[in-house]
Amino acid sequence: MFRLLLPAAQREAALGDVLEEYALRRDQEGSRAADRWRRRQLVRSVGAAIRLHSVPRTLAGRWTDRETLTMWHQDLRLAVRTLLKRPGFTSTVVATLALGIGVTTALFGVFRGVFLTPLPLPEPEELVVVMERGSFGCCGPASGPDYRDWVERERSFDAMAALNPVNVTLTGLERPERVYATHVTPSAFDVVGLEADRGRVLDTDDQLAQDVVVLSHDAWRRIFDGRPEALGARLEIDGVPKTVVGIMPEGFDVPSPWQGTRHHDLYLPMSPETLQGSRGSHSYPVIARLSEGVTVEAAQADMERIMRELAVEYPRTNADRSSEVFTVHEYVYGQAGDQLLLILAAAALVLLIACANVGGLQLARAVSRETELSVRAALGASRGAVARLLFSESLVLAMVGGVLGMGLAFVALDGLREVLPPSMPRIADIAMDPTALAFAMGASVATAVAFGVLPALLASRADLAAAVKEGARGTLAPRKERIRDSFIVAQIALGLVLANGAALLVRSYTELRSQEYGFDTDGVITLSLNPQGPRYEDAEARLRYMEGVIDAVEELGGVRSVGTVSRLPLFGGSNGSVQVEGWERRSSVDQGPLVEVTSVVGDYFRAMGIPLVQGRTLVADDSISDAVGVVINQAMADEVWPGESPLGKRFGFGTPPPWLTVVGVVGDVRQWGPEEAPLAQAYLPYTRGWSSSGYLTVRVSGDPASVIPRVRDAILAVDPTQPPSDLRTMAERLEGRLAQRRFYTTLIALFAVAALFLASAGVYGTVSYFVVRRTREVGIRMALGAGGRGIVGLVVRRGIRLAAWGIAVGLFGVWATTSVAESLVYGVASVDLLSLAGACLALAAVAVAASVLPAARAVSVHPGVALRTE
């Protein structure tokens, strides 16, 4: 009776010790009659401990909140002690959960930093991008006249602004520097809703004067070391002096649809004349701020109304055009967000597989403790108390795994920053902030519930008579066995979805790498040239500069061929509708075929390894002759003159067009990216093209890296005020274009391997448990003459049966994810039978391999030993 005065914690500890001693002795003792008396004595001790533990609660009448917390505290302490006594099981579960939670949390940190974090601007959800859709698809910039009509007719925006992103050269510094800038209408600062941190922003008067510039905060610190006297200082931009009138706040950037990972250093006023150009020349992305209460859908309808009006008024240029309105966040970061969401979903699947694996382990462990739990129930413990005790163990495991997972997430996040492709935006915003830590804690609790609740509830329904009767061997009831098997089936099904997705992505990436791009990247150096300033205002002066650079670089040792081009392959271009000689319009709005226009100088085709199919390439006379020579690609020849030789045929741009004569046909290149098919393309002499800048392409013998410094010095010798920029080999540019696809393909493939490993571990654990619990049966079978092959077949068939069910369920998952697969794969079907068959065979092989070892162990047991096993 005096034991009732003991503290509750000590009573709980005493109860736990007695029950553990009972379970230990129960496992060690046989079924001999001499041991029954000892078991009865032990049961009496357990009953006394249970009564001692429960009397104070009975006297209390009912439980208070404080008592509930005390019970949870006691259960958690007992759970910790119990788990520490089983270090193998505990470390396996904790490591599995830490890996799953850590990787998932790290990827959530990346996803949040890149996509979920709002723009650092006032009310960023009201910022939209307005682009045009045409026969080329979606989406393209607006023309100057279209933009002016939008501003006059719109009813949905507080402000609209046009942008013209450019690369400019800063001179007058210690050494010339190329920076990223944008010409903007003054309304751009009304759209973003921010004033200058120092000085002022651009206004309408600046559009006329064109003599001022606003700096970004980073440019102010880099160029002027953050000195206050930067305001009012003069900067030479493309050889023209301009006065610094403002410095924007730290972290500010005008969002531009084309900026990618770059940040604007300078903001220049856009002249009114710029927006008075041709209505058919589309060059300006447009941003806007929604009026209060206006949705994106309402703004979209408003813009469609305006485009219908313009189509009636200007049928030649606007008949086939419409508009698209996106939130800035969606347009600029949406693609990266979709890819990261896919990776995060794959990581979450691996975490679910881990939870299913741990759930199966918990259920098996609970069954091995069935005698202990039944005695608890028989001597007064409620079903809720037993379930709470088991769930406490799951909670402890999940919390420890979550804490270790957070530490792993910090390490993984640093590693992900290093391997993220350079084209991924906002890498600097990736961090383990409180939101990511809260995600980790939420994942920990969710995993505790996912793998802890069901085993706890099932184990709390212990059958006392079956558990304590002599000779009970702790076998699973059929229903519980089916539930445990369902954990394995779920692992295999989820693993199949991941394995199939990984196989599709790997095949897709292989197709992408093995296809023809139309050019040869080996030994090709590329760099940007942008001659600007008063000396280069006309095309002839820019052409002389380009030719001078080509001559200087050709004299370098190891250089085989040199040329320039307005836009490199894989990186887009400019297009226009062509008038073909002798071609009649089908309607008043038919503008002719849409053709990519590229300007070239020098031996560009040999430098890039683009094959000549017919005729010849361009020469200097093609630029100055009356019948200007032009080279086209095979796609344009097939589209415009199918079945005919295009040599000598003429076409032109504009009405009436200056005629261009086809003098050669070259092979097709993928101008708009590795995944985009070649388009009709025309290569014009530089002075007849549409570009004032270009890229130098240099084919060299040997290592390109050793030639790059000499190429840079040769270019600066032609004009020290025009520094080259963006020096990279063409192979590096191709790898950069493939980097994002390679990144998420690699990660998902790694997750698929992890899923296969976890699934194999689950099958192995299940089959091993099956073998251990049926050791006596195996001994009887072998004693009655069953051969080893039959025993192996019995064991392996169980693993194969689980795999078959898992694969069957997984096929439904594969079917349900076909729409996701369609948006990700290239060159293969979204349901590729070869990839799917490979994934199914891989999982079947994993199941067989995981079953072989337990099967071998089963046949190695001597029948006499097996028959004595309980």
JSON list of N, CA and C in Angstrom, two decimals, residues 151-214:
[
{"chain": "A", "resi": 151, "resn": "VAL", "atom": "N", "xyz": [-1.84, 51.37, -74.25]},
{"chain": "A", "resi": 151, "resn": "VAL", "atom": "CA", "xyz": [-1.89, 52.37, -73.18]},
{"chain": "A", "resi": 151, "resn": "VAL", "atom": "C", "xyz": [-3.12, 53.25, -73.31]},
{"chain": "A", "resi": 152, "resn": "GLU", "atom": "N", "xyz": [-3.49, 53.60, -74.55]},
{"chain": "A", "resi": 152, "resn": "GLU", "atom": "CA", "xyz": [-4.61, 54.50, -74.77]},
{"chain": "A", "resi": 152, "resn": "GLU", "atom": "C", "xyz": [-5.96, 53.81, -74.54]},
{"chain": "A", "resi": 153, "resn": "ARG", "atom": "N", "xyz": [-6.05, 52.49, -74.79]},
{"chain": "A", "resi": 153, "resn": "ARG", "atom": "CA", "xyz": [-7.34, 51.82, -74.80]},
{"chain": "A", "resi": 153, "resn": "ARG", "atom": "C", "xyz": [-7.61, 50.91, -73.60]},
{"chain": "A", "resi": 154, "resn": "GLU", "atom": "N", "xyz": [-6.59, 50.56, -72.83]},
{"chain": "A", "resi": 154, "resn": "GLU", "atom": "CA", "xyz": [-6.80, 49.59, -71.76]},
{"chain": "A", "resi": 154, "resn": "GLU", "atom": "C", "xyz": [-7.68, 50.16, -70.65]},
{"chain": "A", "resi": 155, "resn": "ARG", "atom": "N", "xyz": [-8.38, 49.25, -69.92]},
{"chain": "A", "resi": 155, "resn": "ARG", "atom": "CA", "xyz": [-9.25, 49.62, -68.82]},
{"chain": "A", "resi": 155, "resn": "ARG", "atom": "C", "xyz": [-8.94, 48.82, -67.55]},
{"chain": "A", "resi": 156, "resn": "SER", "atom": "N", "xyz": [-7.79, 48.16, -67.53]},
{"chain": "A", "resi": 156, "resn": "SER", "atom": "CA", "xyz": [-7.52, 47.21, -66.45]},
{"chain": "A", "resi": 156, "resn": "SER", "atom": "C", "xyz": [-6.27, 47.50, -65.63]},
{"chain": "A", "resi": 157, "resn": "PHE", "atom": "N", "xyz": [-5.48, 48.49, -66.05]},
{"chain": "A", "resi": 157, "resn": "PHE", "atom": "CA", "xyz": [-4.18, 48.68, -65.41]},
{"chain": "A", "resi": 157, "resn": "PHE", "atom": "C", "xyz": [-4.04, 50.09, -64.85]},
{"chain": "A", "resi": 158, "resn": "ASP", "atom": "N", "xyz": [-3.30, 50.16, -63.73]},
{"chain": "A", "resi": 158, "resn": "ASP", "atom": "CA", "xyz": [-2.93, 51.48, -63.21]},
{"chain": "A", "resi": 158, "resn": "ASP", "atom": "C", "xyz": [-1.80, 52.09, -64.02]},
{"chain": "A", "resi": 159, "resn": "ALA", "atom": "N", "xyz": [-0.94, 51.24, -64.56]},
{"chain": "A", "resi": 159, "resn": "ALA", "atom": "CA", "xyz": [0.18, 51.73, -65.38]},
{"chain": "A", "resi": 159, "resn": "ALA", "atom": "C", "xyz": [0.69, 50.59, -66.25]},
{"chain": "A", "resi": 160, "resn": "MET", "atom": "N", "xyz": [1.23, 50.95, -67.44]},
{"chain": "A", "resi": 160, "resn": "MET", "atom": "CA", "xyz": [1.88, 50.00, -68.33]},
{"chain": "A", "resi": 160, "resn": "MET", "atom": "C", "xyz": [3.25, 50.57, -68.70]},
{"chain": "A", "resi": 161, "resn": "ALA", "atom": "N", "xyz": [4.21, 49.69, -68.95]},
{"chain": "A", "resi": 161, "resn": "ALA", "atom": "CA", "xyz": [5.55, 50.14, -69.30]},
{"chain": "A", "resi": 161, "resn": "ALA", "atom": "C", "xyz": [6.16, 49.19, -70.33]},
{"chain": "A", "resi": 162, "resn": "ALA", "atom": "N", "xyz": [6.89, 49.77, -71.28]},
{"chain": "A", "resi": 162, "resn": "ALA", "atom": "CA", "xyz": [7.62, 48.99, -72.27]},
{"chain": "A", "resi": 162, "resn": "ALA", "atom": "C", "xyz": [9.10, 48.96, -71.88]},
{"chain": "A", "resi": 163, "resn": "LEU", "atom": "N", "xyz": [9.73, 47.84, -72.16]},
{"chain": "A", "resi": 163, "resn": "LEU", "atom": "CA", "xyz": [11.15, 47.64, -71.85]},
{"chain": "A", "resi": 163, "resn": "LEU", "atom": "C", "xyz": [11.91, 47.30, -73.13]},
{"chain": "A", "resi": 164, "resn": "ASN", "atom": "N", "xyz": [13.20, 47.58, -73.11]},
{"chain": "A", "resi": 164, "resn": "ASN", "atom": "CA", "xyz": [14.07, 47.20, -74.21]},
{"chain": "A", "resi": 164, "resn": "ASN", "atom": "C", "xyz": [15.42, 46.78, -73.62]},
{"chain": "A", "resi": 165, "resn": "PRO", "atom": "N", "xyz": [15.54, 45.53, -73.13]},
{"chain": "A", "resi": 165, "resn": "PRO", "atom": "CA", "xyz": [16.79, 45.09, -72.51]},
{"chain": "A", "resi": 165, "resn": "PRO", "atom": "C", "xyz": [17.93, 45.05, -73.53]},
{"chain": "A", "resi": 166, "resn": "VAL", "atom": "N", "xyz": [19.10, 45.54, -73.15]},
{"chain": "A", "resi": 166, "resn": "VAL", "atom": "CA", "xyz": [20.27, 45.61, -74.04]},
{"chain": "A", "resi": 166, "resn": "VAL", "atom": "C", "xyz": [21.54, 45.38, -73.22]},
{"chain": "A", "resi": 167, "resn": "ASN", "atom": "N", "xyz": [22.60, 45.03, -73.92]},
{"chain": "A", "resi": 167, "resn": "ASN", "atom": "CA", "xyz": [23.94, 45.03, -73.34]},
{"chain": "A", "resi": 167, "resn": "ASN", "atom": "C", "xyz": [24.64, 46.31, -73.79]},
{"chain": "A", "resi": 168, "resn": "VAL", "atom": "N", "xyz": [25.23, 47.03, -72.86]},
{"chain": "A", "resi": 168, "resn": "VAL", "atom": "CA", "xyz": [25.91, 48.28, -73.19]},
{"chain": "A", "resi": 168, "resn": "VAL", "atom": "C", "xyz": [27.34, 48.23, -72.64]},
{"chain": "A", "resi": 169, "resn": "THR", "atom": "N", "xyz": [28.16, 49.16, -73.13]},
{"chain": "A", "resi": 169, "resn": "THR", "atom": "CA", "xyz": [29.56, 49.23, -72.71]},
{"chain": "A", "resi": 169, "resn": "THR", "atom": "C", "xyz": [29.80, 50.49, -71.90]},
{"chain": "A", "resi": 170, "resn": "LEU", "atom": "N", "xyz": [30.36, 50.32, -70.70]},
{"chain": "A", "resi": 170, "resn": "LEU", "atom": "CA", "xyz": [30.76, 51.46, -69.88]},
{"chain": "A", "resi": 170, "resn": "LEU", "atom": "C", "xyz": [32.21, 51.78, -70.19]},
{"chain": "A", "resi": 171, "resn": "THR", "atom": "N", "xyz": [32.46, 53.00, -70.64]},
{"chain": "A", "resi": 171, "resn": "THR", "atom": "CA", "xyz": [33.82, 53.44, -70.89]},
{"chain": "A", "resi": 171, "resn": "THR", "atom": "C", "xyz": [34.14, 54.61, -69.97]},
{"chain": "A", "resi": 172, "resn": "GLY", "atom": "N", "xyz": [35.41, 55.03, -69.98]},
{"chain": "A", "resi": 172, "resn": "GLY", "atom": "CA", "xyz": [35.83, 56.08, -69.07]},
{"chain": "A", "resi": 172, "resn": "GLY", "atom": "C", "xyz": [36.23, 55.53, -67.71]},
{"chain": "A", "resi": 173, "resn": "LEU", "atom": "N", "xyz": [36.14, 54.22, -67.52]},
{"chain": "A", "resi": 173, "resn": "LEU", "atom": "CA", "xyz": [36.58, 53.57, -66.30]},
{"chain": "A", "resi": 173, "resn": "LEU", "atom": "C", "xyz": [38.01, 53.09, -66.47]},
{"chain": "A", "resi": 174, "resn": "GLU", "atom": "N", "xyz": [38.53, 52.42, -65.44]},
{"chain": "A", "resi": 174, "resn": "GLU", "atom": "CA", "xyz": [39.90, 51.90, -65.54]},
{"chain": "A", "resi": 174, "resn": "GLU", "atom": "C", "xyz": [40.04, 50.96, -66.72]},
{"chain": "A", "resi": 175, "resn": "ARG", "atom": "N", "xyz": [39.00, 50.16, -66.95]},
{"chain": "A", "resi": 175, "resn": "ARG", "atom": "CA", "xyz": [38.94, 49.32, -68.14]},
{"chain": "A", "resi": 175, "resn": "ARG", "atom": "C", "xyz": [37.48, 49.22, -68.56]},
{"chain": "A", "resi": 176, "resn": "PRO", "atom": "N", "xyz": [37.19, 49.17, -69.85]},
{"chain": "A", "resi": 176, "resn": "PRO", "atom": "CA", "xyz": [35.80, 49.11, -70.31]},
{"chain": "A", "resi": 176, "resn": "PRO", "atom": "C", "xyz": [35.09, 47.89, -69.73]},
{"chain": "A", "resi": 177, "resn": "GLU", "atom": "N", "xyz": [33.78, 48.03, -69.52]},
{"chain": "A", "resi": 177, "resn": "GLU", "atom": "CA", "xyz": [33.00, 46.97, -68.90]},
{"chain": "A", "resi": 177, "resn": "GLU", "atom": "C", "xyz": [31.66, 46.83, -69.61]},
{"chain": "A", "resi": 178, "resn": "ARG", "atom": "N", "xyz": [31.30, 45.58, -69.91]},
{"chain": "A", "resi": 178, "resn": "ARG", "atom": "CA", "xyz": [29.99, 45.29, -70.52]},
{"chain": "A", "resi": 178, "resn": "ARG", "atom": "C", "xyz": [29.00, 44.99, -69.41]},
{"chain": "A", "resi": 179, "resn": "VAL", "atom": "N", "xyz": [27.84, 45.65, -69.44]},
{"chain": "A", "resi": 179, "resn": "VAL", "atom": "CA", "xyz": [26.83, 45.45, -68.41]},
{"chain": "A", "resi": 179, "resn": "VAL", "atom": "C", "xyz": [25.47, 45.26, -69.06]},
{"chain": "A", "resi": 180, "resn": "TYR", "atom": "N", "xyz": [24.54, 44.72, -68.26]},
{"chain": "A", "resi": 180, "resn": "TYR", "atom": "CA", "xyz": [23.18, 44.48, -68.72]},
{"chain": "A", "resi": 180, "resn": "TYR", "atom": "C", "xyz": [22.32, 45.67, -68.30]},
{"chain": "A", "resi": 181, "resn": "ALA", "atom": "N", "xyz": [21.62, 46.25, -69.25]},
{"chain": "A", "resi": 181, "resn": "ALA", "atom": "CA", "xyz": [20.81, 47.44, -68.98]},
{"chain": "A", "resi": 181, "resn": "ALA", "atom": "C", "xyz": [19.46, 47.27, -69.66]},
{"chain": "A", "resi": 182, "resn": "THR", "atom": "N", "xyz": [18.58, 48.24, -69.43]},
{"chain": "A", "resi": 182, "resn": "THR", "atom": "CA", "xyz": [17.31, 48.24, -70.13]},
{"chain": "A", "resi": 182, "resn": "THR", "atom": "C", "xyz": [16.83, 49.68, -70.33]},
{"chain": "A", "resi": 183, "resn": "HIS", "atom": "N", "xyz": [16.36, 49.94, -71.53]},
{"chain": "A", "resi": 183, "resn": "HIS", "atom": "CA", "xyz": [15.66, 51.20, -71.79]},
{"chain": "A", "resi": 183, "resn": "HIS", "atom": "C", "xyz": [14.21, 51.01, -71.34]},
{"chain": "A", "resi": 184, "resn": "VAL", "atom": "N", "xyz": [13.68, 51.98, -70.61]},
{"chain": "A", "resi": 184, "resn": "VAL", "atom": "CA", "xyz": [12.33, 51.86, -70.07]},
{"chain": "A", "resi": 184, "resn": "VAL", "atom": "C", "xyz": [11.56, 53.15, -70.31]},
{"chain": "A", "resi": 185, "resn": "THR", "atom": "N", "xyz": [10.25, 53.00, -70.42]},
{"chain": "A", "resi": 185, "resn": "THR", "atom": "CA", "xyz": [9.40, 54.19, -70.38]},
{"chain": "A", "resi": 185, "resn": "THR", "atom": "C", "xyz": [9.32, 54.65, -68.92]},
{"chain": "A", "resi": 186, "resn": "PRO", "atom": "N", "xyz": [9.16, 55.93, -68.66]},
{"chain": "A", "resi": 186, "resn": "PRO", "atom": "CA", "xyz": [9.13, 56.41, -67.27]},
{"chain": "A", "resi": 186, "resn": "PRO", "atom": "C", "xyz": [8.08, 55.73, -66.41]},
{"chain": "A", "resi": 187, "resn": "SER", "atom": "N", "xyz": [7.01, 55.22, -67.03]},
{"chain": "A", "resi": 187, "resn": "SER", "atom": "CA", "xyz": [5.96, 54.56, -66.25]},
{"chain": "A", "resi": 187, "resn": "SER", "atom": "C", "xyz": [6.42, 53.26, -65.61]},
{"chain": "A", "resi": 188, "resn": "ALA", "atom": "N", "xyz": [7.61, 52.77, -65.99]},
{"chain": "A", "resi": 188, "resn": "ALA", "atom": "CA", "xyz": [8.10, 51.51, -65.41]},
{"chain": "A", "resi": 188, "resn": "ALA", "atom": "C", "xyz": [8.22, 51.61, -63.89]},
{"chain": "A", "resi": 189, "resn": "PHE", "atom": "N", "xyz": [8.61, 52.76, -63.39]},
{"chain": "A", "resi": 189, "resn": "PHE", "atom": "CA", "xyz": [8.78, 52.90, -61.95]},
{"chain": "A", "resi": 189, "resn": "PHE", "atom": "C", "xyz": [7.43, 53.04, -61.24]},
{"chain": "A", "resi": 190, "resn": "ASP", "atom": "N", "xyz": [6.41, 53.50, -61.95]},
{"chain": "A", "resi": 190, "resn": "ASP", "atom": "CA", "xyz": [5.05, 53.47, -61.40]},
{"chain": "A", "resi": 190, "resn": "ASP", "atom": "C", "xyz": [4.54, 52.03, -61.34]},
{"chain": "A", "resi": 191, "resn": "VAL", "atom": "N", "xyz": [4.90, 51.24, -62.34]},
{"chain": "A", "resi": 191, "resn": "VAL", "atom": "CA", "xyz": [4.46, 49.85, -62.36]},
{"chain": "A", "resi": 191, "resn": "VAL", "atom": "C", "xyz": [5.05, 49.07, -61.19]},
{"chain": "A", "resi": 192, "resn": "VAL", "atom": "N", "xyz": [6.35, 49.21, -60.96]},
{"chain": "A", "resi": 192, "resn": "VAL", "atom": "CA", "xyz": [6.97, 48.46, -59.88]},
{"chain": "A", "resi": 192, "resn": "VAL", "atom": "C", "xyz": [6.66, 49.05, -58.51]},
{"chain": "A", "resi": 193, "resn": "GLY", "atom": "N", "xyz": [6.28, 50.32, -58.47]},
{"chain": "A", "resi": 193, "resn": "GLY", "atom": "CA", "xyz": [5.84, 50.93, -57.21]},
{"chain": "A", "resi": 193, "resn": "GLY", "atom": "C", "xyz": [6.93, 51.30, -56.25]},
{"chain": "A", "resi": 194, "resn": "LEU", "atom": "N", "xyz": [8.13, 51.62, -56.76]},
{"chain": "A", "resi": 194, "resn": "LEU", "atom": "CA", "xyz": [9.24, 52.01, -55.88]},
{"chain": "A", "resi": 194, "resn": "LEU", "atom": "C", "xyz": [9.89, 53.29, -56.38]},
{"chain": "A", "resi": 195, "resn": "GLU", "atom": "N", "xyz": [10.33, 54.10, -55.44]},
{"chain": "A", "resi": 195, "resn": "GLU", "atom": "CA", "xyz": [11.11, 55.29, -55.74]},
{"chain": "A", "resi": 195, "resn": "GLU", "atom": "C", "xyz": [12.59, 54.98, -55.57]},
{"chain": "A", "resi": 196, "resn": "ALA", "atom": "N", "xyz": [13.42, 55.90, -56.02]},
{"chain": "A", "resi": 196, "resn": "ALA", "atom": "CA", "xyz": [14.86, 55.73, -55.88]},
{"chain": "A", "resi": 196, "resn": "ALA", "atom": "C", "xyz": [15.27, 55.80, -54.42]},
{"chain": "A", "resi": 197, "resn": "ASP", "atom": "N", "xyz": [16.29, 55.04, -54.06]},
{"chain": "A", "resi": 197, "resn": "ASP", "atom": "CA", "xyz": [16.84, 55.11, -52.70]},
{"chain": "A", "resi": 197, "resn": "ASP", "atom": "C", "xyz": [17.60, 56.42, -52.52]},
{"chain": "A", "resi": 198, "resn": "ARG", "atom": "N", "xyz": [18.26, 56.87, -53.56]},
{"chain": "A", "resi": 198, "resn": "ARG", "atom": "CA", "xyz": [18.97, 58.15, -53.58]},
{"chain": "A", "resi": 198, "resn": "ARG", "atom": "C", "xyz": [18.66, 58.83, -54.91]},
{"chain": "A", "resi": 199, "resn": "GLY", "atom": "N", "xyz": [18.47, 60.11, -54.89]},
{"chain": "A", "resi": 199, "resn": "GLY", "atom": "CA", "xyz": [18.16, 60.83, -56.12]},
{"chain": "A", "resi": 199, "resn": "GLY", "atom": "C", "xyz": [16.73, 60.60, -56.56]},
{"chain": "A", "resi": 200, "resn": "ARG", "atom": "N", "xyz": [16.53, 60.41, -57.86]},
{"chain": "A", "resi": 200, "resn": "ARG", "atom": "CA", "xyz": [15.18, 60.28, -58.41]},
{"chain": "A", "resi": 200, "resn": "ARG", "atom": "C", "xyz": [15.16, 59.21, -59.49]},
{"chain": "A", "resi": 201, "resn": "VAL", "atom": "N", "xyz": [13.94, 58.85, -59.92]},
{"chain": "A", "resi": 201, "resn": "VAL", "atom": "CA", "xyz": [13.77, 57.92, -61.04]},
{"chain": "A", "resi": 201, "resn": "VAL", "atom": "C", "xyz": [13.62, 58.74, -62.32]},
{"chain": "A", "resi": 202, "resn": "LEU", "atom": "N", "xyz": [13.46, 58.06, -63.44]},
{"chain": "A", "resi": 202, "resn": "LEU", "atom": "CA", "xyz": [13.32, 58.72, -64.73]},
{"chain": "A", "resi": 202, "resn": "LEU", "atom": "C", "xyz": [11.94, 59.35, -64.87]},
{"chain": "A", "resi": 203, "resn": "ASP", "atom": "N", "xyz": [11.87, 60.47, -65.61]},
{"chain": "A", "resi": 203, "resn": "ASP", "atom": "CA", "xyz": [10.59, 61.12, -65.86]},
{"chain": "A", "resi": 203, "resn": "ASP", "atom": "C", "xyz": [10.43, 61.38, -67.35]},
{"chain": "A", "resi": 204, "resn": "THR", "atom": "N", "xyz": [9.31, 62.01, -67.72]},
{"chain": "A", "resi": 204, "resn": "THR", "atom": "CA", "xyz": [8.99, 62.22, -69.13]},
{"chain": "A", "resi": 204, "resn": "THR", "atom": "C", "xyz": [10.02, 63.12, -69.82]},
{"chain": "A", "resi": 205, "resn": "ASP", "atom": "N", "xyz": [10.53, 64.12, -69.13]},
{"chain": "A", "resi": 205, "resn": "ASP", "atom": "CA", "xyz": [11.54, 65.00, -69.74]},
{"chain": "A", "resi": 205, "resn": "ASP", "atom": "C", "xyz": [12.79, 64.23, -70.13]},
{"chain": "A", "resi": 206, "resn": "ASP", "atom": "N", "xyz": [13.13, 63.20, -69.35]},
{"chain": "A", "resi": 206, "resn": "ASP", "atom": "CA", "xyz": [14.32, 62.42, -69.66]},
{"chain": "A", "resi": 206, "resn": "ASP", "atom": "C", "xyz": [14.19, 61.68, -70.98]},
{"chain": "A", "resi": 207, "resn": "GLN", "atom": "N", "xyz": [12.95, 61.34, -71.38]},
{"chain": "A", "resi": 207, "resn": "GLN", "atom": "CA", "xyz": [12.76, 60.67, -72.67]},
{"chain": "A", "resi": 207, "resn": "GLN", "atom": "C", "xyz": [13.24, 61.54, -73.82]},
{"chain": "A", "resi": 208, "resn": "LEU", "atom": "N", "xyz": [13.08, 62.86, -73.67]},
{"chain": "A", "resi": 208, "resn": "LEU", "atom": "CA", "xyz": [13.49, 63.78, -74.74]},
{"chain": "A", "resi": 208, "resn": "LEU", "atom": "C", "xyz": [14.98, 64.08, -74.67]},
{"chain": "A", "resi": 209, "resn": "ALA", "atom": "N", "xyz": [15.49, 64.31, -73.46]},
{"chain": "A", "resi": 209, "resn": "ALA", "atom": "CA", "xyz": [16.89, 64.72, -73.32]},
{"chain": "A", "resi": 209, "resn": "ALA", "atom": "C", "xyz": [17.85, 63.55, -73.55]},
{"chain": "A", "resi": 210, "resn": "GLN", "atom": "N", "xyz": [17.48, 62.38, -73.10]},
{"chain": "A", "resi": 210, "resn": "GLN", "atom": "CA", "xyz": [18.31, 61.19, -73.29]},
{"chain": "A", "resi": 210, "resn": "GLN", "atom": "C", "xyz": [19.73, 61.36, -72.74]},
{"chain": "A", "resi": 211, "resn": "ASP", "atom": "N", "xyz": [19.88, 62.05, -71.62]},
{"chain": "A", "resi": 211, "resn": "ASP", "atom": "CA", "xyz": [21.23, 62.31, -71.11]},
{"chain": "A", "resi": 211, "resn": "ASP", "atom": "C", "xyz": [21.40, 61.87, -69.66]},
{"chain": "A", "resi": 212, "resn": "VAL", "atom": "N", "xyz": [20.51, 61.00, -69.14]},
{"chain": "A", "resi": 212, "resn": "VAL", "atom": "CA", "xyz": [20.60, 60.59, -67.74]},
{"chain": "A", "resi": 212, "resn": "VAL", "atom": "C", "xyz": [20.53, 59.07, -67.65]},
{"chain": "A", "resi": 213, "resn": "VAL", "atom": "N", "xyz": [20.90, 58.57, -66.46]},
{"chain": "A", "resi": 213, "resn": "VAL", "atom": "CA", "xyz": [20.87, 57.14, -66.19]},
{"chain": "A", "resi": 213, "resn": "VAL", "atom": "C", "xyz": [20.58, 56.94, -64.71]},
{"chain": "A", "resi": 214, "resn": "VAL", "atom": "N", "xyz": [19.87, 55.86, -64.39]},
{"chain": "A", "resi": 214, "resn": "VAL", "atom": "CA", "xyz": [19.63, 55.45, -63.01]},
{"chain": "A", "resi": 214, "resn": "VAL", "atom": "C", "xyz": [20.38, 54.14, -62.79]}
]
